[in-house]
Structures are given as structure tokens and as C-alpha cells.
PDB file of C-alpha atoms in Angstrom:
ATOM      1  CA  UNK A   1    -103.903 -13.430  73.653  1.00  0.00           C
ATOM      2  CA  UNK A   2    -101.409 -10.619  73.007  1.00  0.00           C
ATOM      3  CA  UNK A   3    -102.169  -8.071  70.728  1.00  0.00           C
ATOM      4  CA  UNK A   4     -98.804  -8.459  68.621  1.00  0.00           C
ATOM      5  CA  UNK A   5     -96.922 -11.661  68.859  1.00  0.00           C
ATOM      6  CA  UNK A   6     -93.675 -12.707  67.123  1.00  0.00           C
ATOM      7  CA  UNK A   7     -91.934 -15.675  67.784  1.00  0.00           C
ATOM      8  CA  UNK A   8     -88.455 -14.698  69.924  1.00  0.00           C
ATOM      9  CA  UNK A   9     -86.014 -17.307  67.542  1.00  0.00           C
ATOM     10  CA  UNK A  10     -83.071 -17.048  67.196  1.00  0.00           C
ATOM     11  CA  UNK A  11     -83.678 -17.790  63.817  1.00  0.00           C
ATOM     12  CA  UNK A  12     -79.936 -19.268  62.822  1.00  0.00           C
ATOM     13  CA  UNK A  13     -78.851 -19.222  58.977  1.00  0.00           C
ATOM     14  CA  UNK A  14     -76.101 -19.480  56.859  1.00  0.00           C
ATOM     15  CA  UNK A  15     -74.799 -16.277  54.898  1.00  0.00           C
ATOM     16  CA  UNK A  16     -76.851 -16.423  51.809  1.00  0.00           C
ATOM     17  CA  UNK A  17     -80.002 -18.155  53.113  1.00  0.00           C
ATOM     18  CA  UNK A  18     -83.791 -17.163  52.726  1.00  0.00           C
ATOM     19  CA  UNK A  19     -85.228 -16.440  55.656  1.00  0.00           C
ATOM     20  CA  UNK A  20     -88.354 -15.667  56.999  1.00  0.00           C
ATOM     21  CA  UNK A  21     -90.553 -14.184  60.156  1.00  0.00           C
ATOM     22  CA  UNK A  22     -94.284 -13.666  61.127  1.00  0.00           C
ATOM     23  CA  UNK A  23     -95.741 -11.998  63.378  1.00  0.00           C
ATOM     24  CA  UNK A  24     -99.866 -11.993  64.344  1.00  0.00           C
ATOM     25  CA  UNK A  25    -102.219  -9.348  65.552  1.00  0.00           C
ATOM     26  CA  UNK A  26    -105.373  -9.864  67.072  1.00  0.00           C
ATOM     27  CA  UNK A  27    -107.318  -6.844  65.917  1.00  0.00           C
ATOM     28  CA  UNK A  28    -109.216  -7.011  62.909  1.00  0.00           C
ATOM     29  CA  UNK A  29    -109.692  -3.420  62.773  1.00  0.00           C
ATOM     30  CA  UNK A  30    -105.663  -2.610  62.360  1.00  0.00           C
ATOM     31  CA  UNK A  31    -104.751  -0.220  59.533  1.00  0.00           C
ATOM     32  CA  UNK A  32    -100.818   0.411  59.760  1.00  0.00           C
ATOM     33  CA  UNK A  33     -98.300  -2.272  59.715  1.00  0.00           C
ATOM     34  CA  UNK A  34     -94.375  -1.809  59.967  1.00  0.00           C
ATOM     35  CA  UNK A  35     -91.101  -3.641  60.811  1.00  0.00           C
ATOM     36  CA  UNK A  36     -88.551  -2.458  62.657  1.00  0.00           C
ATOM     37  CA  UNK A  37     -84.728  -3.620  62.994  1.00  0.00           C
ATOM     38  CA  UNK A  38     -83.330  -3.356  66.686  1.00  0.00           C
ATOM     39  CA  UNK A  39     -79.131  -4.202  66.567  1.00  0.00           C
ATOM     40  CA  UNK A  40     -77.803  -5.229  70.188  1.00  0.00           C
ATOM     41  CA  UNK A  41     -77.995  -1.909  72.725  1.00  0.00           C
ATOM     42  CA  UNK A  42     -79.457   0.873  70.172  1.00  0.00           C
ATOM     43  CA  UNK A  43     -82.718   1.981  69.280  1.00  0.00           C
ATOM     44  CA  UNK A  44     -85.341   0.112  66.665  1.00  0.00           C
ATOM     45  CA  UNK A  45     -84.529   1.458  63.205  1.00  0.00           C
ATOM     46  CA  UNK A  46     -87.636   1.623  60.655  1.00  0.00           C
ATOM     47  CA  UNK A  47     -87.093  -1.319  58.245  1.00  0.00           C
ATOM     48  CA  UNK A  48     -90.319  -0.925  55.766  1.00  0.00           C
ATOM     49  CA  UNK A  49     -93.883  -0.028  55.908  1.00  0.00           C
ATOM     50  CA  UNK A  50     -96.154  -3.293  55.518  1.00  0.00           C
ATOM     51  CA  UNK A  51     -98.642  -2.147  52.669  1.00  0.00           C
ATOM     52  CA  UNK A  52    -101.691  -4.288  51.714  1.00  0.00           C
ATOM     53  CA  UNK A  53    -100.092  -4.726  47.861  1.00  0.00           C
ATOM     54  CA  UNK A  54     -97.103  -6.079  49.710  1.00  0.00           C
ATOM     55  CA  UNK A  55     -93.677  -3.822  49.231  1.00  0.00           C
ATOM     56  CA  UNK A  56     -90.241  -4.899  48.822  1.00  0.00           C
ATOM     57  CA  UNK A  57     -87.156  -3.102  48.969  1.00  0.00           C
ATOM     58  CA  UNK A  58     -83.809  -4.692  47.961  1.00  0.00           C
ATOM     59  CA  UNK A  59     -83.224  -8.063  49.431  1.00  0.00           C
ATOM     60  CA  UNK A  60     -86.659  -7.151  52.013  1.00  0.00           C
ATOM     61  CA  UNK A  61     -90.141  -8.298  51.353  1.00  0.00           C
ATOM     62  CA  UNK A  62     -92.733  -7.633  53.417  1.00  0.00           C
ATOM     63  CA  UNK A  63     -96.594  -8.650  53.243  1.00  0.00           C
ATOM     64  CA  UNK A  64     -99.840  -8.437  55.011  1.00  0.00           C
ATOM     65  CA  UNK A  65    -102.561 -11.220  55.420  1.00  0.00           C
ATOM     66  CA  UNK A  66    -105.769  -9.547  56.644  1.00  0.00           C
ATOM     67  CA  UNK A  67    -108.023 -12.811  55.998  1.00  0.00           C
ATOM     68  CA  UNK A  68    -105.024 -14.524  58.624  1.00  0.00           C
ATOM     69  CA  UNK A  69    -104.166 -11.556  60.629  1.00  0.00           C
ATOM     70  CA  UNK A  70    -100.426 -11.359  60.266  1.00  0.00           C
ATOM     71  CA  UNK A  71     -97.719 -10.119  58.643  1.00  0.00           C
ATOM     72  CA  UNK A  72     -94.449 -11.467  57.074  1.00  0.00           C
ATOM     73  CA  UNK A  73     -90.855 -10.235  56.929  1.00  0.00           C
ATOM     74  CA  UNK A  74     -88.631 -11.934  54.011  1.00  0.00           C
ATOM     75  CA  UNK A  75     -85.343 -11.559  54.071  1.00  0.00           C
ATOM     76  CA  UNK A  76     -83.449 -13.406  50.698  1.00  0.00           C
ATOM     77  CA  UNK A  77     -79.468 -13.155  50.097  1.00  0.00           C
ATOM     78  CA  UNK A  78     -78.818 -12.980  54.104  1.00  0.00           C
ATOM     79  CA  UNK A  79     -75.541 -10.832  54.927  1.00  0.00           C
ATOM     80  CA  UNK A  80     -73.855 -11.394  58.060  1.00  0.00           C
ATOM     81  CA  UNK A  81     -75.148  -7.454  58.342  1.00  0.00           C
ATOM     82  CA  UNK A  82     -78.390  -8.620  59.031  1.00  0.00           C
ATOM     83  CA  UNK A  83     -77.951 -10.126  62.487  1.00  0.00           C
ATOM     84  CA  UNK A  84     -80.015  -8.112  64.508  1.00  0.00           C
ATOM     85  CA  UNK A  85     -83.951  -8.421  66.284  1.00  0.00           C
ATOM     86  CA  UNK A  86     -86.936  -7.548  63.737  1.00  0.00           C
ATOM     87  CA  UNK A  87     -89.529  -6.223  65.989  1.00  0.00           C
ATOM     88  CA  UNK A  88     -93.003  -5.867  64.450  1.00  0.00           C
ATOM     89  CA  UNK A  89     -95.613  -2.896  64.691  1.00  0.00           C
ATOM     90  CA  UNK A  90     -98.944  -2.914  64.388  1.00  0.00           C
ATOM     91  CA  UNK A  91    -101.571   0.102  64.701  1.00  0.00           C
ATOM     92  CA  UNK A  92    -104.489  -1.612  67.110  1.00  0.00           C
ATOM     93  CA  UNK A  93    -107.320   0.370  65.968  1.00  0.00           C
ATOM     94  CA  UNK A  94    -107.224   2.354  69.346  1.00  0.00           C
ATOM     95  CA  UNK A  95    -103.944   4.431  67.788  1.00  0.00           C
ATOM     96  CA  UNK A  96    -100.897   3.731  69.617  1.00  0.00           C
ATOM     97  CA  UNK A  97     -98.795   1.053  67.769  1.00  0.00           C
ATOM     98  CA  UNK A  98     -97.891  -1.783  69.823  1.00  0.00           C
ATOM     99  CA  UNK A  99     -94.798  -3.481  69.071  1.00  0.00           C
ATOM    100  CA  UNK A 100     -93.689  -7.217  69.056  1.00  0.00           C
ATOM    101  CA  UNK A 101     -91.357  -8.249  71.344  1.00  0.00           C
ATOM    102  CA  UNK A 102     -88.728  -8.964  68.461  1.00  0.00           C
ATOM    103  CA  UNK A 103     -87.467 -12.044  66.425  1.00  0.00           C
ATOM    104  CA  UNK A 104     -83.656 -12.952  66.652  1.00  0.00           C
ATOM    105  CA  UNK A 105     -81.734 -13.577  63.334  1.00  0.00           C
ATOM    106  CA  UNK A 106     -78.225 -14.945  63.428  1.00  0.00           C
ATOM    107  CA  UNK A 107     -76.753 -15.057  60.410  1.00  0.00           C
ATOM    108  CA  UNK A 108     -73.056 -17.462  60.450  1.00  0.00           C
ATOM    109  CA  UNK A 109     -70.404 -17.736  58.064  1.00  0.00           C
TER     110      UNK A 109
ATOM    111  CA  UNK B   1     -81.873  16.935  60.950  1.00  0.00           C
ATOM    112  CA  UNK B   2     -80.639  15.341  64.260  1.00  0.00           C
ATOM    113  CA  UNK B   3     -84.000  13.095  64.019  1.00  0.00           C
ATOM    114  CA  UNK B   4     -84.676  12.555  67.587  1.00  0.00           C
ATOM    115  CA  UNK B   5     -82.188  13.210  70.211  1.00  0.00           C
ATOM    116  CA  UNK B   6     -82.438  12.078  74.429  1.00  0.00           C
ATOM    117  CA  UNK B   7     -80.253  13.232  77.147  1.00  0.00           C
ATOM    118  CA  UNK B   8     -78.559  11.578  79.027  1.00  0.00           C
ATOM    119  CA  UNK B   9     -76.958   8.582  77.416  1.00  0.00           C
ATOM    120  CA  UNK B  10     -76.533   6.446  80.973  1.00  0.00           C
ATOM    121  CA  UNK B  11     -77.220   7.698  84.085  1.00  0.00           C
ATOM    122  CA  UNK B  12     -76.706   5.834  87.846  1.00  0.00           C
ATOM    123  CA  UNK B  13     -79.201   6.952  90.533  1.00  0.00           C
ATOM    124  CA  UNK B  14     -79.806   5.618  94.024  1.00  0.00           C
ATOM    125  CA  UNK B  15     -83.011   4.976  95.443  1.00  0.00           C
ATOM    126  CA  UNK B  16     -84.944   8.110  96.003  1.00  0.00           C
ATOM    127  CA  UNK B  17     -83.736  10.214  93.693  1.00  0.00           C
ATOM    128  CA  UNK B  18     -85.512  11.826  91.165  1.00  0.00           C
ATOM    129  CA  UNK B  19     -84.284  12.820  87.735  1.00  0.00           C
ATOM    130  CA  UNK B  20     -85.427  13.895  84.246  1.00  0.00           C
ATOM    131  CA  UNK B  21     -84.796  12.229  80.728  1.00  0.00           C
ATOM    132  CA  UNK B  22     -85.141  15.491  78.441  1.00  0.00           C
ATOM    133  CA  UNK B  23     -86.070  14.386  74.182  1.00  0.00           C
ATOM    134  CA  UNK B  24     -86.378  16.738  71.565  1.00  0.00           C
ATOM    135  CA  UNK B  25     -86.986  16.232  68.078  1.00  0.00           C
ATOM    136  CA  UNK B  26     -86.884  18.485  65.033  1.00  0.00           C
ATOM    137  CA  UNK B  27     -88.823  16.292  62.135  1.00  0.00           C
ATOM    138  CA  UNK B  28     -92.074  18.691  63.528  1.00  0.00           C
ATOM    139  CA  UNK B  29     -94.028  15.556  64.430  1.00  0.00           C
ATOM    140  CA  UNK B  30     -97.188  15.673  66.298  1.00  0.00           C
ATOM    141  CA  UNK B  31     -96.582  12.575  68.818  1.00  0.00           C
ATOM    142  CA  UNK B  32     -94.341  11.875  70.919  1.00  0.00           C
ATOM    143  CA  UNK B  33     -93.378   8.897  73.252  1.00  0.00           C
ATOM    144  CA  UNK B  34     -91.482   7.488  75.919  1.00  0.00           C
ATOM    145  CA  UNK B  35     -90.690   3.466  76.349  1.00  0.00           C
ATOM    146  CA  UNK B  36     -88.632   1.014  78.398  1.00  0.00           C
ATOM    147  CA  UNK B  37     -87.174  -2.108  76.987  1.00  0.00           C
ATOM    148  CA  UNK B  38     -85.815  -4.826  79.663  1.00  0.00           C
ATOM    149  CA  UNK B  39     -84.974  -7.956  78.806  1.00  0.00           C
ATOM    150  CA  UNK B  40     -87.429 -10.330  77.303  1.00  0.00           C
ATOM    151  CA  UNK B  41     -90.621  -7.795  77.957  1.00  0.00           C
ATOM    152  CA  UNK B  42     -89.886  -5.604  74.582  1.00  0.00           C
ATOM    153  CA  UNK B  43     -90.984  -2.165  74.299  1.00  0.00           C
ATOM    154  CA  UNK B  44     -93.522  -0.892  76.955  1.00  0.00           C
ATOM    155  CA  UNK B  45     -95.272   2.018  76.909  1.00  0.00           C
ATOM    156  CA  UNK B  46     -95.050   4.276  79.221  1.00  0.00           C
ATOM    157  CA  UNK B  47     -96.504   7.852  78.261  1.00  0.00           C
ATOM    158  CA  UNK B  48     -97.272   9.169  75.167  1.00  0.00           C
ATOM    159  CA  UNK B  49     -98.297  12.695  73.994  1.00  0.00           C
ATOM    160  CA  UNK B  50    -100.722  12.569  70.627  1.00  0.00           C
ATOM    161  CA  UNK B  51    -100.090  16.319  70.318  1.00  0.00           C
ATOM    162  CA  UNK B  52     -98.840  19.141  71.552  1.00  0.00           C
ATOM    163  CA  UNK B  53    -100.675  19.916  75.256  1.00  0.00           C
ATOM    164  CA  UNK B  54    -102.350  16.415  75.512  1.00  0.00           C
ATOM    165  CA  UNK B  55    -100.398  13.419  77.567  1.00  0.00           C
ATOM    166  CA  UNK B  56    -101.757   9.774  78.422  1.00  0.00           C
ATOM    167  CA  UNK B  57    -100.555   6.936  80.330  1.00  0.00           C
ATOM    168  CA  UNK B  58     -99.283   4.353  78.284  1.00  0.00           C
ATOM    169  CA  UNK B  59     -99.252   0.270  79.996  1.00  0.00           C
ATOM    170  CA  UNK B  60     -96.826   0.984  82.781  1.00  0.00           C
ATOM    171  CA  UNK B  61     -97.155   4.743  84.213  1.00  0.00           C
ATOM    172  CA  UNK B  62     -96.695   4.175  87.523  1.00  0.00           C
ATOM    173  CA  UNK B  63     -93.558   6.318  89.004  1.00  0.00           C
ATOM    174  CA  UNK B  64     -93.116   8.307  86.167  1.00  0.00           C
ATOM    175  CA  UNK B  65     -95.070  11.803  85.123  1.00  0.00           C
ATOM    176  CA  UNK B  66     -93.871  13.302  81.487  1.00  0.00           C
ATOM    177  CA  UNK B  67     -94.204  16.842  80.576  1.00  0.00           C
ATOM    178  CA  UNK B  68     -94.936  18.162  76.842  1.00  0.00           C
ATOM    179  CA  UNK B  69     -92.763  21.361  76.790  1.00  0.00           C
ATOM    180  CA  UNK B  70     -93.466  21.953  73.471  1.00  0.00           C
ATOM    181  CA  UNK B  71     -93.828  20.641  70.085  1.00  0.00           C
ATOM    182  CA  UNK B  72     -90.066  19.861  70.379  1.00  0.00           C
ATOM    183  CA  UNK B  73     -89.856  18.571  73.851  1.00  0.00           C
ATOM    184  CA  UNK B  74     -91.232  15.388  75.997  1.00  0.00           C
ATOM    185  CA  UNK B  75     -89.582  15.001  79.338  1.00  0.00           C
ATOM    186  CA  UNK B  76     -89.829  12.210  81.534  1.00  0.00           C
ATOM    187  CA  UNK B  77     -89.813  12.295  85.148  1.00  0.00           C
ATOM    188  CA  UNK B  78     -89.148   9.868  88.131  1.00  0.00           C
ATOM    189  CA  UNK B  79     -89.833  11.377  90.834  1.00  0.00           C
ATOM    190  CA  UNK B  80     -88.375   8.701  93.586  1.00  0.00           C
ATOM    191  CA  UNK B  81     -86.234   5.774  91.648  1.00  0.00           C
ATOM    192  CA  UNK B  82     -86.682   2.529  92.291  1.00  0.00           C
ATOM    193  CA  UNK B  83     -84.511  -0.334  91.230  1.00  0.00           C
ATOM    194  CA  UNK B  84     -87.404  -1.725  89.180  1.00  0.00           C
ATOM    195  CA  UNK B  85     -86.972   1.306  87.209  1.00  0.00           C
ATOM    196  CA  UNK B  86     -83.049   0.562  85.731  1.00  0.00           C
ATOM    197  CA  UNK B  87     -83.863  -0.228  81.826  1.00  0.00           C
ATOM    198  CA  UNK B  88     -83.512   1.173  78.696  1.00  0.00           C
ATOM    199  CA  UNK B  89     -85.501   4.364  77.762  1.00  0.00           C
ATOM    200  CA  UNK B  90     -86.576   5.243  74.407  1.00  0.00           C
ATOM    201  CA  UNK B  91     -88.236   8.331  73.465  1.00  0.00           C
ATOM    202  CA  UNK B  92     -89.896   8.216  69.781  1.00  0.00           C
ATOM    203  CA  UNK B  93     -92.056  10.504  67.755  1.00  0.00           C
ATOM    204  CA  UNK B  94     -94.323  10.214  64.353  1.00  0.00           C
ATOM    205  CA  UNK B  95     -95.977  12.365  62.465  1.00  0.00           C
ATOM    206  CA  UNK B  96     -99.816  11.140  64.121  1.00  0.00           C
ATOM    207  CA  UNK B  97    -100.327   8.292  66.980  1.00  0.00           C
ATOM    208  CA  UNK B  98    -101.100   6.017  63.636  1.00  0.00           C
ATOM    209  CA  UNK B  99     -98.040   6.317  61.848  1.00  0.00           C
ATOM    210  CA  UNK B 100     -94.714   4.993  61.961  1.00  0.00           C
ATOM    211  CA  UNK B 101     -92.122   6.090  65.061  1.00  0.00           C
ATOM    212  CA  UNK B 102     -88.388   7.443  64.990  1.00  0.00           C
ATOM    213  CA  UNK B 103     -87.199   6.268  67.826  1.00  0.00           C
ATOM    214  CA  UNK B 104     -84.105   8.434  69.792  1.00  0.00           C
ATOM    215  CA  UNK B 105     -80.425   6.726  70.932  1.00  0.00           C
ATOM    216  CA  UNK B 106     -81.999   5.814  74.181  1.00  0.00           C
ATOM    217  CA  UNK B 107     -80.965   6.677  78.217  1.00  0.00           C
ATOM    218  CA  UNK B 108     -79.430   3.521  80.075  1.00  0.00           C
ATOM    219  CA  UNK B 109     -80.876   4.251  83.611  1.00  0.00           C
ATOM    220  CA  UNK B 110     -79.413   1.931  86.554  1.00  0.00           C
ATOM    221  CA  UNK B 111     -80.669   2.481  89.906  1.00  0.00           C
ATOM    222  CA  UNK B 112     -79.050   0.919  93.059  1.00  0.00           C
TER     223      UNK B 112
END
């Protein structure tokens, strides 16, 4: 099993649209959470922090499940703006954070 | 701030060359990092340096040695390209190997 796994999408919505992403870790002993937004051919971009209160910040939601070992991205109001790939981040308890390979949102007209 | 900043932005080697991606950042983190992103395979790790004076290999070092300048500085070095080698390279930093990265614009490396 990976360590960090996030399902690739594309995830395809209409402007306006709720929309929403996992992704799973496998160590129980992870302590730092985050979600990053990658646009085509530039560099990830810090989204949010994941706390364990859940945060949100504008239209941007995120939470953690310890007891099921993810956590969630929400996205409400989608904006054609938001097209991009939400990678995931996860500290594994050994230090590094390992990242997802990314989740694809498309958001149409 | 600049944040973090990598030179060069593309670069075209042929086989057997060497070359060295040069990152700096001033946000006076502690770690620093260097990735490659190809298609479908996300980020991978390839070095990292938890702080200044201290490296380790990451989940794909092979072909590639990094040098911690300084605080400021992480270089990356290939020695002999390969064409397995053309990808993206990010370098990133944080303020501790547990906290969140900033990543840099990234080096397009091609290598015929």
C-alpha cells in the first residue's frame, strides 16, 4: 500500500458545484497534514494546513479523520480558477512529507 | 522575499554531461529539498538536507549528489545525464523536515 494515495480524477464540474477529494495515509503515527494546488507546468502552491479541528478558508474546507486515516479537501462555489491538481501531504512519522500524486479538477462553464 | 528561487529555468543536455541546478532561498528555513515530477509518478524525492551540513538520499538518488552550500543554498548535481533524467525539478524548503514546503519555479531538464 502507498503511504499517501489520492485518487488521479479528473474530477469534472460545473462552475458553481461542490466538490470534493480524499486522500489516505497509511501511518497512524502522522502528525502534519497539508494540501497543495499544482496549476499545469509550475510548482505546488500551499493551499491550507489540515488541522485536527478542521480549518476552512473562504470557499476551502479541509478536515482530518484519524479514526479513518484520511483527509478531505472541500471545495464549494467552484470558479473556473480552480482548475488545477490538489496534491496532498502528509508527515509519515519518519519526517519527510510525502506527497500524493495529485487529484485533477476541471471545472466547465 | 523572493521565497525560493532555482536556476536555470530549462536546460537541454546530451548524454554525458554533467550540470548543476543551483536553489537558494531567503525565508531562513532549516530544510531544504530537491524533487522530480514526470508524468503520472508525482513528486519524488530525491535529496533532502534537514539542516544546514546534513544531506540524505531521498527515494530515487541514484545519478545525482546535492551539496548544502549554506543555509541559503542546495545544489544539485548530475554528474553524467541520462535521458531517464529529463523531468521537472523542484527544489523546496520549510522551516523543519515536519512542516509545510515552499516549493521554487522549477528547472525543465531534457536530455537527448
Amino acid at each position: 500500500r502507498k503511504e499517501v494515495e489520492q485518487d488521479p480524477g479528473p474530477f469534472n464540474v460545473p462552475e458553481g458545484a461542490t466538490v470534493a477529494f480524499n486522500c489516505t495515509y497509511s501511518n497512524s503515527a502522522s502528525q502534519s497534514f497539508f494540501w497543495y494546488r499544482q496549476d499545469c507546468r509550475k510548482e505546488p502552491k500551499l493551499l491550507m494546513s489540515v488541522y485536527s479541528s478542521g480549518n476552512e478558508d473562504g470557499r476551502f474546507t479541509a478536515q482530518l479523520n484519524r479514526a479513518s486515516q484520511y483527509i478531505s479537501l472541500l471545495i464549494r462555489d467552484s470558479k473556473l480558477s480552480d482548475s488545477a491538481t490538489y496534491l496532498c501531504a502528509v508527515n509519515t512519522g519518519f519526517q519527510k512529507l510525502v506527497f500524493g500524486t495529485g487529484t485533477r479538477l476541471l471545472v466547465s462553464p | 522575499n523572493a521565497g525560493v528561487t532555482q536556476t536555470p529555468k530549462f536546460q537541454v543536455l546530451k548524454t554525458g554531461q554533467s550540470m548543476t541546478l543551483q536553489c537558494a532561498q531567503d525565508m531562513n528555513h532549516n530544510s531544504m529539498y530537491w524533487y522530480r515530477q514526470d508524468p503520472g509518478m508525482g513528486l519524488r524525492l530525491i535529496y533532502y538536507s534537514a539542516s544546514e551540513g546534513t544531506t540524505d538520499k531521498g527515494e530515487v538518488p541514484n545519478g545525482y549528489n546535492v551539496s548544502r552550500l549554506n543555509k541559503r543554498e542546495f545544489s544539485l548535481r548530475l554528474e553524467s545525464a541520462a535521458p531517464s533524467q529529463t523531468s521537472v525539478y523542484f527544489c523546496a524548503s520549510s522551516p523543519g523536515v515536519s512542516n509545510e514546503q515552499f516549493f521554487g519555479p522549477g528547472t525543465r531538464l531534457t536530455v537527448l
